[in-house]
C-alpha positions as YAML, in Angstrom:
chain: A
units: angstrom
residues:
- id: 1
  name: UNK
  ca: [0.00, 0.00, 0.00]
- id: 2
  name: UNK
  ca: [1.12, 3.57, -0.64]
- id: 3
  name: UNK
  ca: [0.07, 6.55, 1.44]
- id: 4
  name: UNK
  ca: [0.17, 10.31, 1.10]
- id: 5
  name: UNK
  ca: [0.77, 12.39, 4.22]
- id: 6
  name: UNK
  ca: [0.39, 16.11, 4.82]
- id: 7
  name: UNK
  ca: [2.76, 18.41, 6.75]
- id: 8
  name: UNK
  ca: [1.37, 17.10, 10.06]
- id: 9
  name: UNK
  ca: [2.09, 13.47, 9.06]
- id: 10
  name: UNK
  ca: [-1.66, 12.83, 8.80]
- id: 11
  name: UNK
  ca: [-2.55, 10.24, 6.19]
- id: 12
  name: UNK
  ca: [-4.71, 12.08, 3.68]
- id: 13
  name: UNK
  ca: [-4.89, 9.44, 0.93]
- id: 14
  name: UNK
  ca: [-3.89, 5.88, 0.20]
- id: 15
  name: UNK
  ca: [-3.91, 3.35, -2.62]
- id: 16
  name: UNK
  ca: [-3.75, -0.41, -2.35]
- id: 17
  name: UNK
  ca: [-2.60, -0.86, -5.93]
- id: 18
  name: UNK
  ca: [-1.17, 1.60, -8.41]
- id: 19
  name: UNK
  ca: [-0.36, 5.21, -7.68]
- id: 20
  name: UNK
  ca: [-1.91, 8.54, -6.83]
- id: 21
  name: UNK
  ca: [-0.79, 11.49, -8.94]
- id: 22
  name: UNK
  ca: [1.77, 12.52, -6.36]
- id: 23
  name: UNK
  ca: [5.52, 12.03, -6.18]
- id: 24
  name: UNK
  ca: [5.65, 11.97, -2.38]
- id: 25
  name: UNK
  ca: [4.00, 8.62, -1.72]
- id: 26
  name: UNK
  ca: [5.29, 6.40, 1.06]
- id: 27
  name: UNK
  ca: [5.27, 2.63, 0.64]
- id: 28
  name: UNK
  ca: [3.90, 0.76, 3.66]
- id: 29
  name: UNK
  ca: [4.21, -2.99, 4.12]
- id: 30
  name: UNK
  ca: [0.93, -4.85, 4.67]
- id: 31
  name: UNK
  ca: [2.01, -6.10, 8.12]
- id: 32
  name: UNK
  ca: [2.39, -2.46, 9.28]
- id: 33
  name: UNK
  ca: [-1.24, -1.62, 8.53]
- id: 34
  name: UNK
  ca: [-3.38, -1.69, 11.70]
- id: 35
  name: UNK
  ca: [-6.54, -3.77, 11.89]
- id: 36
  name: UNK
  ca: [-9.57, -1.82, 10.73]
- id: 37
  name: UNK
  ca: [-7.54, 0.70, 8.72]
- id: 38
  name: UNK
  ca: [-9.48, 0.18, 5.50]
- id: 39
  name: UNK
  ca: [-12.84, 0.07, 7.29]
- id: 40
  name: UNK
  ca: [-12.23, 3.12, 9.50]
- id: 41
  name: UNK
  ca: [-10.15, 5.25, 7.14]
- id: 42
  name: UNK
  ca: [-10.98, 8.93, 6.86]
- id: 43
  name: UNK
  ca: [-8.52, 11.62, 5.77]
- id: 44
  name: UNK
  ca: [-6.39, 12.68, 8.78]
- id: 45
  name: UNK
  ca: [-7.86, 9.95, 11.04]
- id: 46
  name: UNK
  ca: [-4.50, 8.13, 10.98]
- id: 47
  name: UNK
  ca: [-0.94, 9.39, 11.43]
- id: 48
  name: UNK
  ca: [2.36, 8.08, 10.24]
- id: 49
  name: UNK
  ca: [4.61, 8.16, 13.29]
- id: 50
  name: UNK
  ca: [8.03, 6.44, 13.42]
- id: 51
  name: UNK
  ca: [7.13, 4.38, 10.33]
- id: 52
  name: UNK
  ca: [3.98, 3.12, 12.03]
- id: 53
  name: UNK
  ca: [0.37, 3.96, 11.31]
- id: 54
  name: UNK
  ca: [-1.49, 5.06, 14.43]
- id: 55
  name: UNK
  ca: [-4.83, 6.71, 15.13]
- id: 56
  name: UNK
  ca: [-4.59, 10.49, 15.28]
- id: 57
  name: UNK
  ca: [-5.32, 11.51, 18.90]
- id: 58
  name: UNK
  ca: [-6.12, 15.04, 17.70]
- id: 59
  name: UNK
  ca: [-8.55, 13.96, 14.96]
- id: 60
  name: UNK
  ca: [-11.69, 16.06, 14.75]
- id: 61
  name: UNK
  ca: [-14.36, 14.97, 12.30]
- id: 62
  name: UNK
  ca: [-15.03, 17.70, 9.75]
- id: 63
  name: UNK
  ca: [-18.33, 19.50, 10.11]
- id: 64
  name: UNK
  ca: [-20.71, 18.78, 7.25]
- id: 65
  name: UNK
  ca: [-21.19, 21.72, 4.93]
- id: 66
  name: UNK
  ca: [-24.21, 23.84, 5.58]
- id: 67
  name: UNK
  ca: [-26.38, 24.13, 2.55]
- id: 68
  name: UNK
  ca: [-28.75, 26.66, 3.99]
- id: 69
  name: UNK
  ca: [-29.83, 29.35, 1.56]
- id: 70
  name: UNK
  ca: [-28.16, 32.74, 1.68]
- id: 71
  name: UNK
  ca: [-30.14, 35.92, 2.34]
- id: 72
  name: UNK
  ca: [-30.04, 36.73, -1.37]
- id: 73
  name: UNK
  ca: [-31.43, 33.29, -2.23]
- id: 74
  name: UNK
  ca: [-34.19, 33.71, 0.36]
- id: 75
  name: UNK
  ca: [-35.14, 37.11, -1.06]
- id: 76
  name: UNK
  ca: [-35.10, 35.73, -4.60]
- id: 77
  name: UNK
  ca: [-37.37, 32.85, -3.54]
- id: 78
  name: UNK
  ca: [-39.79, 35.28, -1.86]
- id: 79
  name: UNK
  ca: [-39.91, 37.48, -4.97]
- id: 80
  name: UNK
  ca: [-40.41, 34.43, -7.20]
- id: 81
  name: UNK
  ca: [-43.26, 33.23, -4.99]
- id: 82
  name: UNK
  ca: [-44.88, 36.66, -5.09]
- id: 83
  name: UNK
  ca: [-44.54, 36.75, -8.88]
- id: 84
  name: UNK
  ca: [-46.20, 33.34, -9.15]
- id: 85
  name: UNK
  ca: [-49.07, 34.46, -6.88]
- id: 86
  name: UNK
  ca: [-49.47, 37.65, -8.92]
- id: 87
  name: UNK
  ca: [-49.57, 35.64, -12.16]
- id: 88
  name: UNK
  ca: [-52.34, 33.47, -10.77]
- id: 89
  name: UNK
  ca: [-54.31, 36.54, -9.69]
- id: 90
  name: UNK
  ca: [-53.86, 38.12, -13.13]
- id: 91
  name: UNK
  ca: [-55.02, 34.91, -14.77]
- id: 92
  name: UNK
  ca: [-58.20, 34.85, -12.64]
- id: 93
  name: UNK
  ca: [-58.89, 38.53, -13.40]
- id: 94
  name: UNK
  ca: [-58.36, 38.02, -17.15]
- id: 95
  name: UNK
  ca: [-60.83, 35.15, -17.10]
- id: 96
  name: UNK
  ca: [-63.38, 37.29, -15.24]
- id: 97
  name: UNK
  ca: [-62.83, 40.14, -17.73]
- id: 98
  name: UNK
  ca: [-63.38, 37.77, -20.65]
- id: 99
  name: UNK
  ca: [-66.60, 36.47, -19.08]
- id: 100
  name: UNK
  ca: [-67.86, 40.02, -18.46]
- id: 101
  name: UNK
  ca: [-66.99, 41.08, -22.03]
- id: 102
  name: UNK
  ca: [-68.83, 38.05, -23.38]
- id: 103
  name: UNK
  ca: [-71.89, 38.87, -21.29]
- id: 104
  name: UNK
  ca: [-71.84, 42.49, -22.51]
- id: 105
  name: UNK
  ca: [-71.54, 41.40, -26.15]
- id: 106
  name: UNK
  ca: [-74.29, 38.82, -25.89]
- id: 107
  name: UNK
  ca: [-76.57, 40.91, -23.72]
- id: 108
  name: UNK
  ca: [-76.18, 38.58, -20.80]
- id: 109
  name: UNK
  ca: [-77.36, 35.52, -22.70]
- id: 110
  name: UNK
  ca: [-75.47, 32.30, -22.35]
...
């Protein structure tokens, strides 16, 4: 297996076979890989210390990105909703106008 480490010796990538597009890969013998490495691997969860792979005692799981809408997106959504509501109102009024015009032209006869 080959690993890539960052400046803090945290393992940030690995490959079992082949290479990663990086010249600074470190070859690790299979007997040096701790049990559960492949199952538990996350970037920076393991360290390379004295040619041994150990769990990073300072590992902090990254916070998931927040995908909440920005203020601009919220305002845009509100304006879009208002435009849709206005379009529906206009459509109702146009239909009423057409019915009234028809009644005027036909003298109120259906």
